DNA sequence: ATAGGGTTAG
C-alpha cells in the first residue's frame, strides 16, 4: 500500500475515533511500511481516542514497528506521561535504551517526570547520568525536568545544585525550587526563595499559598491570597484545600461559593472534604449541581458513599458511570471504592464482576486495589484467595495487614491472625486502632480471654486509646466466657460513652449465662439507646423466661408483637 | 515540551 493511501486511511480512522479489531489489523500491517515520522503523527493524533484505548493502541503500534526510531518513541513516552501511564512510560524508556537508540530531549524529560511520579529515584539518577553523556546539559527543558525530579524526590540539596548550575534560569525553574522547599516542609526557606525571586508569576503565588495551607497556617495563606493581583482557579482551590485539611468546612464552602470560576477540582475537594466529615448530603448537593462530570468527580462521590456506609448508593453510581453514553471509564481508584462497597455488602458476585472487568479492559492491579480485594475475599470467607493476594503485594502496609488480620479473626483462623500480627511488628509496621480491632476479634472468636486482655492493655504502648468498638469486643469476649461482673466493671470504667453495641454484648452474654440481674441493667441501657430495636427486648424476654418470670417475659413479647417486624440489634464492631 | 490545585484500600 502506498504511503498517501495510508494517510487517507489513517485520517479516516482518526475521525471515527474508534478502532475495532479489523481496523487495528489493517493499520498494524500497514505500519510495517510506515515512515517513523508518520508513526509519530499517529501517536500524537491518537489523543483523540478514548483514553482506555490509547495506551493499548500505542503499544500495538510500537510492537509492530520495524524502524526503531527515536522520534516516535520519544513522543510515545511523552504521550504515556500525559495520560498518567507512568509505569508504561518508564518501561518504554528502558526499551529505548536497550535497543541502542539515542534518546532525544523529549524522551529524557518525559522519563524524568515518569520516574518522579512512580517515585523511583534510582531510575531518575541514571537518566541524569545520561543527560551528561548525551550533552543535553544546556537544554533548559531537560534541566528543569531534572530540577523538578529532585525536588519531587525531596532531595532538595541536589535540586539546588542543579538549579545553581543552570545556565538560563527562568520563572519555571524558580518555581520548581520553591515547590521543592514547600514539599520538603521548609516554609521559611520557601518564603525566602519567594521573596528573593527576580520575577513571580501566578504559579509562584499559588505554590506559596498552598505551602501555608498544607502547614495549617491559614492566616498566612489568606494574607498572601489577599495580596495577589490576579487569581486563578488553583489559587482558590488551594485555599479550599487548606480549610478542608483543618476541617473548617464552612470556610471552605465560603471560598467555594465565592470563587468566580469553579472547576471540577474545586468540586472534588469539596466532596472529599464533606466525605471525611461524614456529610454525605452536602457532598451529593455539590455532585448533583456539577454539569460536566468527569471520571475523578465520579470517583470522589463513589468513594464518599463507600466510606460513609452507603455501599448500595456507591454501586448504583458505579453502574451509572459505566453507561456508554457518558464516555467515562472507571480506573483503579473507582474500582477500589466499588470493591470496598461490595465488601460491605458481602456481595462477592459484583466483586467478581469487577475482577473480570479489570482483565477485560486491562486495568493492572496495584496495592490499593489488591487490599480492597483482600478485604472483600477475607470478609466473604475466601481466606485462601485473600492470602494469595496478600502475598502478591509489593509492600505490605498497615491497611493490608489489618484487613488480613481481621479476615483471619472472623474466619476462625486465630493462629494465623496472631502470626500475621507478629510478622507485622517484626517488619516495623506500627499497629493502629483497626489492627487491634482485628486481633481482638481473633481472640474473641477463639475465646482467648487472657490474650485479649494483654492486647487490650498493650494499646497504650503504641499510643492508642481503645475506642467504643474495642470495649465492645472485650465485653463480648469476657461475657461469653461467663465473666459477666468483670465485663460490667469494664463498661463502668470506660472513658467514653458506651453505645448500644457494648451493652448489647453484655445482654447477649447474660442471655447465654442466664444472669437476670445484670441482664436487666444491660437491657435498660439498650432500650434507652435504641428504642426502636426489638431484638434487645426478645433477649431480655428469654432471660425472664429462663428465670421463671413468665409474666414479664409475656409482657415483653407482646410489646414486640405490637411493634411489628423483629429487628436485629446493631452490632457495630462487626 | 519544563512549574501550581483533585480522587483510592482496613
XYZ file of C-alpha atoms (C1' of nucleotides) in Angstrom:
584
model
C 0.000 0.000 0.000
C 1.214 3.444 -0.809
C 2.003 5.970 1.871
C -0.551 8.511 0.681
C -3.309 5.891 0.753
C -2.265 5.011 4.246
C -2.508 8.597 5.346
C -6.032 8.789 3.992
C -6.933 5.581 5.780
C -5.394 6.875 8.946
C -7.272 10.109 8.866
C -10.452 8.191 8.378
C -9.741 6.091 11.456
C -8.906 9.157 13.421
C -12.181 10.846 12.572
C -14.334 7.900 13.613
C -12.487 7.936 16.943
C -12.871 4.253 17.480
C -10.843 1.289 16.451
C -12.083 -2.229 16.267
C -10.099 -5.395 15.754
C -10.138 -5.171 11.961
C -9.123 -1.533 11.867
C -6.214 -2.317 14.102
C -5.074 -5.237 11.977
C -5.132 -3.243 8.775
C -3.333 -0.436 10.474
C -0.678 -2.603 12.016
C 0.066 -4.359 8.756
C 0.323 -1.020 7.118
C 2.531 0.351 9.854
C 5.323 -2.003 8.955
C 5.817 0.079 5.870
C 5.451 3.424 7.533
C 7.986 6.122 7.900
C 8.851 6.943 11.530
C 7.530 10.433 11.006
C 4.113 9.045 10.184
C 4.131 6.729 13.169
C 4.872 9.737 15.299
C 1.939 11.500 13.772
C -0.333 8.587 14.611
C 0.814 8.535 18.185
C 0.256 12.240 18.547
C -3.155 12.088 16.908
C -4.358 9.130 18.890
C -5.004 11.579 21.697
C -8.463 11.915 20.220
C -9.235 8.300 21.016
C -10.866 7.101 24.128
C -8.375 7.004 26.942
C -8.502 3.314 27.702
C -7.763 2.560 24.057
C -4.854 4.908 23.763
C -2.172 3.022 25.585
C -3.215 -0.256 24.038
C -3.020 1.410 20.693
C 0.350 2.995 21.255
C 1.716 -0.333 22.412
C 0.320 -2.101 19.367
C 1.966 0.386 17.066
C 5.289 0.177 18.821
C 5.286 -3.605 18.892
C 4.789 -3.690 15.157
C 7.227 -1.014 14.173
C 10.152 -2.053 12.049
C 12.063 1.163 12.445
C 13.073 1.764 15.995
C 13.429 5.469 15.510
C 13.720 7.761 18.472
C 11.207 10.284 17.289
C 8.037 8.170 17.642
C 9.396 6.554 20.788
C 10.063 9.905 22.393
C 6.569 11.027 21.514
C 5.107 7.816 22.834
C 6.845 8.291 26.192
C 5.634 11.857 26.491
C 2.226 10.718 25.412
C 2.041 7.996 28.075
C 3.057 10.565 30.694
C 0.280 12.873 29.599
C -2.171 10.077 30.208
C -0.772 9.125 33.582
C 0.641 5.821 32.357
C 3.949 6.425 34.094
C 4.887 2.792 34.568
C 4.439 2.169 30.856
C 6.413 5.296 30.037
C 9.346 4.083 32.106
C 9.228 0.621 30.558
C 9.301 2.186 27.110
C 12.251 4.394 28.017
C 14.203 1.374 29.213
C 13.330 -0.444 25.992
C 14.521 2.530 24.019
C 17.859 2.480 25.778
C 18.401 -1.239 25.428
C 17.648 -1.169 21.705
C 20.566 1.191 21.318
C 18.505 4.170 20.229
C 19.876 7.591 21.040
C 17.360 9.365 23.312
C 16.159 12.844 22.469
C 15.208 15.650 24.821
C 11.543 14.673 24.764
C 12.186 11.163 25.927
C 14.650 12.319 28.596
C 12.447 14.967 30.182
C 9.354 12.780 29.986
C 11.089 9.794 31.521
C 12.278 12.009 34.372
C 8.724 13.042 35.001
C 7.626 9.403 34.933
C 10.368 8.308 37.353
C 9.281 11.111 39.649
C 5.671 10.041 39.544
C 6.389 6.389 40.278
C 8.785 7.520 42.985
C 11.807 5.672 41.638
C 14.818 7.765 42.470
C 17.488 5.413 41.138
C 15.868 5.497 37.693
C 15.919 9.271 37.581
C 19.544 9.379 38.683
C 20.555 7.066 35.844
C 18.795 9.405 33.419
C 20.731 12.269 34.965
C 23.974 10.475 34.182
C 22.935 10.099 30.560
C 21.950 13.729 30.281
C 25.610 14.448 30.795
C 26.728 11.837 28.320
C 24.399 12.957 25.562
C 25.242 16.589 26.022
C 21.794 17.781 26.999
C 23.256 19.769 29.882
C 22.422 23.108 28.411
C 18.878 22.306 27.353
C 16.539 24.274 29.561
C 13.642 21.768 29.422
C 15.909 18.910 30.440
C 17.492 20.961 33.218
C 14.105 21.951 34.540
C 12.874 18.377 34.390
C 15.934 17.286 36.406
C 15.445 20.055 38.935
C 11.794 19.172 39.309
C 12.609 15.483 39.651
C 14.977 16.068 42.595
C 12.510 18.496 44.157
C 9.762 15.908 43.999
C 12.056 13.258 45.452
C 12.621 15.518 48.428
C 16.331 15.756 47.595
C 16.412 19.500 47.921
C 20.221 19.665 48.073
C 20.728 18.073 44.664
C 17.813 20.093 43.336
C 19.510 23.250 44.456
C 22.780 22.117 42.926
C 21.101 21.550 39.549
C 19.472 24.942 39.929
C 22.771 26.671 40.647
C 24.371 25.111 37.574
C 21.533 26.098 35.280
C 22.510 28.450 32.529
C 19.225 30.180 31.879
C 17.090 30.341 34.993
C 13.512 31.367 34.343
C 10.309 31.608 36.391
C 9.625 27.923 35.939
C 12.978 26.886 37.386
C 12.488 29.245 40.333
C 9.018 27.800 40.856
C 10.411 24.269 40.888
C 12.881 25.151 43.636
C 10.149 26.939 45.561
C 7.868 23.959 45.269
C 10.740 21.719 46.371
C 11.127 23.606 49.647
C 7.369 23.611 50.162
C 7.191 19.849 49.623
C 10.152 19.390 51.943
C 8.213 21.324 54.595
C 10.801 24.079 54.933
C 8.431 27.014 54.718
C 10.913 29.595 55.962
C 13.369 28.888 53.159
C 10.472 28.670 50.722
C 9.341 32.106 51.779
C 12.893 33.353 51.422
C 13.053 31.970 47.858
C 9.657 33.514 47.168
C 10.792 36.919 48.368
C 14.096 36.770 46.505
C 12.744 35.608 43.146
C 13.555 38.055 40.360
C 10.089 37.578 38.940
C 6.923 35.978 40.318
C 4.040 34.652 38.331
C 0.695 33.260 39.433
C 2.167 29.790 39.928
C 4.733 31.118 42.408
C 1.944 32.694 44.454
C -0.173 29.555 44.295
C 2.730 27.372 45.431
C 3.425 29.616 48.398
C -0.242 29.835 49.428
C -0.565 26.073 49.084
C 2.518 25.625 51.266
C 0.952 27.625 54.088
C -2.301 25.752 53.572
C -0.627 22.390 53.912
C 1.089 23.520 57.090
C -2.276 24.540 58.504
C -1.206 28.185 58.591
C -4.384 29.509 57.066
C -3.911 33.044 58.372
C -0.692 33.410 56.417
C -2.203 31.668 53.426
C -5.107 34.087 53.457
C -2.824 37.095 53.875
C -0.916 36.109 50.724
C -4.109 35.233 48.895
C -5.470 38.720 49.564
C -2.261 40.269 48.282
C -2.467 38.553 44.898
C -3.066 40.871 41.986
C -4.687 38.149 39.922
C -6.021 34.742 40.919
C -6.556 31.563 39.008
C -8.885 28.702 39.916
C -5.901 26.990 41.554
C -5.457 29.954 43.894
C -8.985 29.444 45.185
C -8.590 25.678 45.176
C -5.517 25.726 47.407
C -7.398 27.909 49.916
C -10.327 25.493 49.869
C -7.964 22.576 50.284
C -6.263 24.270 53.244
C -9.533 24.874 55.091
C -10.656 21.320 54.394
C -7.437 19.930 55.856
C -8.163 21.676 59.132
C -11.802 20.568 58.920
C -13.203 24.068 58.505
C -15.868 23.118 56.028
C -17.864 26.330 56.398
C -14.862 28.446 55.457
C -14.027 26.102 52.599
C -17.613 26.394 51.423
C -17.396 30.154 51.658
C -14.443 30.227 49.259
C -16.095 27.636 47.041
C -19.223 29.742 46.723
C -17.282 32.960 46.264
C -14.866 31.848 43.559
C -15.653 33.235 40.127
C -14.828 30.100 38.172
C -15.354 26.770 39.879
C -13.888 23.761 38.164
C -14.007 20.042 38.643
C -11.055 20.160 41.051
C -12.899 22.559 43.354
C -15.864 20.196 43.442
C -13.713 17.143 44.061
C -12.012 18.862 47.006
C -15.367 19.818 48.500
C -16.833 16.343 48.023
C -13.866 14.643 49.636
C -13.920 17.199 52.446
C -17.589 16.581 53.170
C -16.919 12.876 52.868
C -14.289 12.992 55.602
C -16.743 14.823 57.853
C -19.476 12.306 57.107
C -21.692 14.947 55.490
C -22.896 12.858 52.553
C -25.839 15.115 51.758
C -23.692 18.201 51.184
C -21.320 16.153 49.032
C -24.295 14.955 46.987
C -25.501 18.506 46.550
C -22.162 19.545 45.046
C -22.035 16.475 42.845
C -25.562 16.899 41.515
C -25.065 20.560 40.670
C -21.978 19.948 38.581
C -22.876 19.770 34.909
C -19.773 18.262 33.398
C -18.993 15.205 35.445
C -15.604 13.691 34.770
C -14.006 10.483 35.955
C -12.439 11.951 39.058
C -15.667 13.583 40.148
C -17.404 10.230 39.955
C -14.506 8.658 41.817
C -14.815 11.176 44.638
C -18.564 10.684 45.002
C -18.381 6.892 44.833
C -15.606 6.957 47.435
C -17.751 9.195 49.614
C -20.625 6.712 49.534
C -18.316 3.758 50.149
C -16.555 5.491 53.046
C -19.762 6.549 54.749
C -21.653 3.304 54.918
C -23.732 3.754 51.752
C -22.417 0.810 49.734
C -25.614 0.418 47.705
C -25.515 4.006 46.535
C -21.828 3.587 45.717
C -22.578 0.660 43.428
C -25.552 2.442 41.869
C -23.351 5.349 40.922
C -20.686 2.952 39.695
C -23.249 1.384 37.375
C -24.310 4.809 36.177
C -20.709 5.618 35.400
C -20.462 2.529 33.194
C -23.199 3.849 30.889
C -21.521 4.010 27.489
C -23.172 7.344 26.643
C -21.265 9.101 29.408
C -17.952 8.182 27.820
C -16.179 7.838 31.164
C -14.291 4.752 32.204
C -13.592 3.647 35.751
C -9.993 3.335 36.810
C -8.164 1.678 39.706
C -9.471 4.194 42.190
C -13.068 3.767 41.124
C -12.694 0.040 41.363
C -11.076 0.189 44.791
C -14.103 2.063 46.125
C -16.539 -0.221 44.332
C -14.798 -3.275 45.751
C -14.993 -1.726 49.206
C -18.741 -1.297 48.701
C -19.079 -4.950 47.639
C -17.156 -5.948 50.702
C -19.546 -4.056 52.963
C -22.493 -5.725 51.282
C -20.853 -9.128 51.232
C -21.588 -9.129 47.510
C -18.982 -11.466 46.050
C -20.815 -11.657 42.750
C -20.489 -7.975 41.992
C -16.927 -8.277 43.200
C -16.004 -10.958 40.713
C -17.744 -8.949 38.001
C -15.269 -6.231 38.807
C -12.373 -8.647 38.666
C -13.334 -9.810 35.193
C -13.910 -6.223 34.124
C -10.328 -5.498 35.106
C -8.923 -8.219 32.925
C -11.244 -7.185 30.075
C -10.106 -3.597 29.851
C -6.580 -4.317 31.031
C -6.504 -2.456 34.325
C -3.422 -3.526 36.194
C -3.696 -4.418 39.837
C -1.994 -2.170 42.352
C -1.591 -2.480 46.109
C -4.584 -0.268 46.855
C -6.871 -2.348 44.707
C -5.395 -5.607 45.966
C -6.014 -4.531 49.530
C -9.652 -3.757 48.774
C -9.994 -7.209 47.207
C -8.214 -8.838 50.141
C -10.753 -7.286 52.473
C -13.635 -8.416 50.293
C -12.463 -12.013 49.989
C -11.483 -12.244 53.626
C -14.872 -10.983 54.778
C -16.722 -13.308 52.441
C -14.875 -16.341 53.706
C -12.436 -16.858 50.810
C -9.491 -16.519 53.117
C -7.185 -18.513 50.834
C -7.841 -16.141 47.952
C -7.163 -13.277 50.333
C -3.823 -14.803 51.369
C -2.871 -15.272 47.741
C -3.444 -11.574 47.009
C -1.719 -10.602 50.244
C 1.443 -12.466 49.286
C 1.424 -10.746 45.913
C 1.578 -7.243 47.407
C 4.545 -5.040 46.565
C 4.544 -3.540 50.012
C 2.502 -4.853 52.924
C 1.267 -1.822 54.807
C -0.893 -1.304 57.846
C -4.159 -1.415 55.913
C -3.305 -4.691 54.213
C -2.205 -6.298 57.482
C -5.321 -5.046 59.246
C -7.635 -6.421 56.568
C -5.859 -9.773 56.660
C -5.812 -9.998 60.455
C -9.485 -9.127 60.731
C -10.253 -11.625 57.963
C -8.434 -14.385 59.824
C -10.184 -13.374 63.011
C -13.682 -13.686 61.630
C -12.872 -16.882 59.771
C -11.754 -18.630 62.907
C -8.067 -18.626 61.996
C -6.889 -17.099 65.239
C -3.407 -18.588 64.953
C -2.867 -17.070 61.552
C -4.087 -13.723 62.834
C -1.554 -13.794 65.656
C 1.190 -14.899 63.272
C 0.389 -12.018 60.939
C 0.368 -9.603 63.829
C 3.820 -10.724 64.917
C 5.108 -10.602 61.354
C 3.776 -7.085 61.101
C 5.540 -5.993 64.262
C 8.772 -7.560 63.018
C 8.615 -5.540 59.828
C 8.250 -2.366 61.879
C 4.707 -1.579 60.856
C 3.026 0.033 63.852
C -0.484 -1.174 64.642
C -3.397 1.221 64.690
C -6.946 1.020 66.027
C -8.174 -1.085 63.114
C -5.372 -3.633 63.564
C -6.219 -4.002 67.224
C -9.871 -4.484 66.315
C -8.773 -7.314 64.035
C -6.547 -9.055 66.523
C -9.078 -8.642 69.341
C -11.750 -10.132 67.090
C -9.475 -13.091 66.504
C -9.005 -13.629 70.257
C -12.722 -13.151 70.723
C -13.505 -15.747 68.102
C -11.110 -18.210 69.716
C -12.319 -17.368 73.230
C -8.817 -16.422 74.411
C -9.567 -14.076 77.291
C -6.058 -13.593 78.705
C -4.519 -12.890 75.306
C -7.325 -10.445 74.629
C -6.666 -8.653 77.884
C -2.959 -8.465 77.212
C -3.553 -6.969 73.788
C -6.166 -4.558 75.081
C -3.863 -3.379 77.835
C -0.902 -3.052 75.486
C -2.655 -0.485 73.315
C -1.248 2.413 75.293
C 2.227 1.215 74.457
C 1.504 2.126 70.822
C -0.057 5.430 71.801
C -3.543 4.104 71.082
C -6.671 4.644 73.116
C -9.353 1.973 72.928
C -12.472 3.085 71.083
C -16.009 2.079 71.965
C -15.721 -0.788 69.485
C -12.681 -2.184 71.269
C -14.585 -2.113 74.540
C -17.497 -3.847 72.835
C -15.283 -6.723 71.722
C -13.728 -7.053 75.180
C -17.172 -7.108 76.781
C -18.255 -9.755 74.309
C -15.148 -11.825 74.991
C -15.470 -11.596 78.781
C -19.206 -12.114 78.635
C -19.055 -15.241 76.535
C -16.517 -16.671 78.973
C -19.066 -16.098 81.747
C -17.089 -13.294 83.385
C -20.103 -11.025 83.487
C -19.209 -8.908 86.518
C -15.799 -8.226 85.071
C -17.405 -7.162 81.803
C -19.724 -4.871 83.709
C -16.816 -3.327 85.597
C -15.012 -2.706 82.321
C -18.024 -0.819 80.988
C -18.175 1.316 84.097
C -14.523 2.233 83.687
C -14.984 3.374 80.079
C -13.803 6.940 79.498
C -16.221 7.319 76.581
C -19.988 6.792 76.439
C -20.752 3.142 75.712
C -23.007 2.632 72.675
C -25.717 0.012 72.311
C -23.172 -2.458 70.898
C -21.340 -2.540 74.234
C -24.460 -3.048 76.349
C -25.856 -5.384 73.703
C -22.799 -7.613 74.012
C -23.327 -7.770 77.761
C -27.027 -8.505 77.326
C -26.218 -11.287 74.891
C -23.801 -12.786 77.389
C -26.387 -12.506 80.166
C -28.790 -14.388 77.959
C -26.147 -17.048 77.360
C -25.379 -17.440 81.044
C -28.865 -16.688 82.394
C -27.923 -13.719 84.505
C -31.085 -11.787 85.213
C -29.660 -9.105 87.459
C -27.069 -7.768 85.007
C -29.294 -8.576 82.062
C -31.912 -6.145 83.303
C -29.336 -3.386 83.666
C -27.879 -4.013 80.220
C -31.316 -4.237 78.625
C -32.434 -0.968 80.190
C -29.431 0.769 78.628
C -30.089 -0.842 75.262
C -33.729 0.244 75.273
C -32.631 3.758 76.093
C -30.029 3.911 73.341
C -32.026 2.141 70.655
C -35.724 2.397 71.481
C -36.826 1.068 68.102
C -34.860 -2.139 68.183
C -36.960 -5.097 69.350
C -34.072 -7.571 69.344
C -32.947 -6.453 72.791
C -36.456 -6.962 74.139
C -36.595 -10.547 72.974
C -33.192 -11.221 74.534
C -34.452 -9.937 77.865
C -37.682 -11.873 77.444
C -35.610 -15.020 77.051
C -33.757 -14.309 80.266
C -37.055 -13.748 82.123
C -38.418 -16.993 80.755
C -35.344 -18.952 81.851
C -35.648 -17.473 85.321
C -39.272 -18.470 85.560
C -40.552 -14.898 85.410
C -43.223 -15.744 82.872
C -45.328 -12.631 83.341
C -42.519 -10.287 82.449
C -41.485 -12.475 79.557
C -45.027 -12.479 78.229
C -45.380 -8.735 78.591
C -42.182 -8.094 76.649
C -43.151 -10.492 73.878
C -46.498 -8.747 73.494
C -44.617 -5.453 73.199
C -42.581 -6.922 70.399
C -45.671 -8.233 68.618
C -47.199 -4.802 68.686
C -44.206 -3.011 67.299
C -44.217 -5.300 64.252
C -41.290 -6.816 62.494
C -38.443 -8.065 64.594
C -35.324 -6.028 64.178
C -31.877 -7.351 64.808
C -29.842 -5.246 67.233
C -26.911 -3.424 65.696
C -23.530 -4.975 66.259
C -21.263 -2.125 65.353
C -17.978 -3.913 65.827
C -18.612 -6.371 63.015
C 7.882 20.099 25.569
C 9.668 22.193 31.820
C 6.190 24.602 37.226
C 0.840 25.105 40.775
C -4.778 22.926 42.515
C -8.059 16.883 42.928
C -9.971 11.222 43.684
C -8.412 5.176 46.101
C -7.835 0.301 50.340
C -8.923 -1.864 56.793
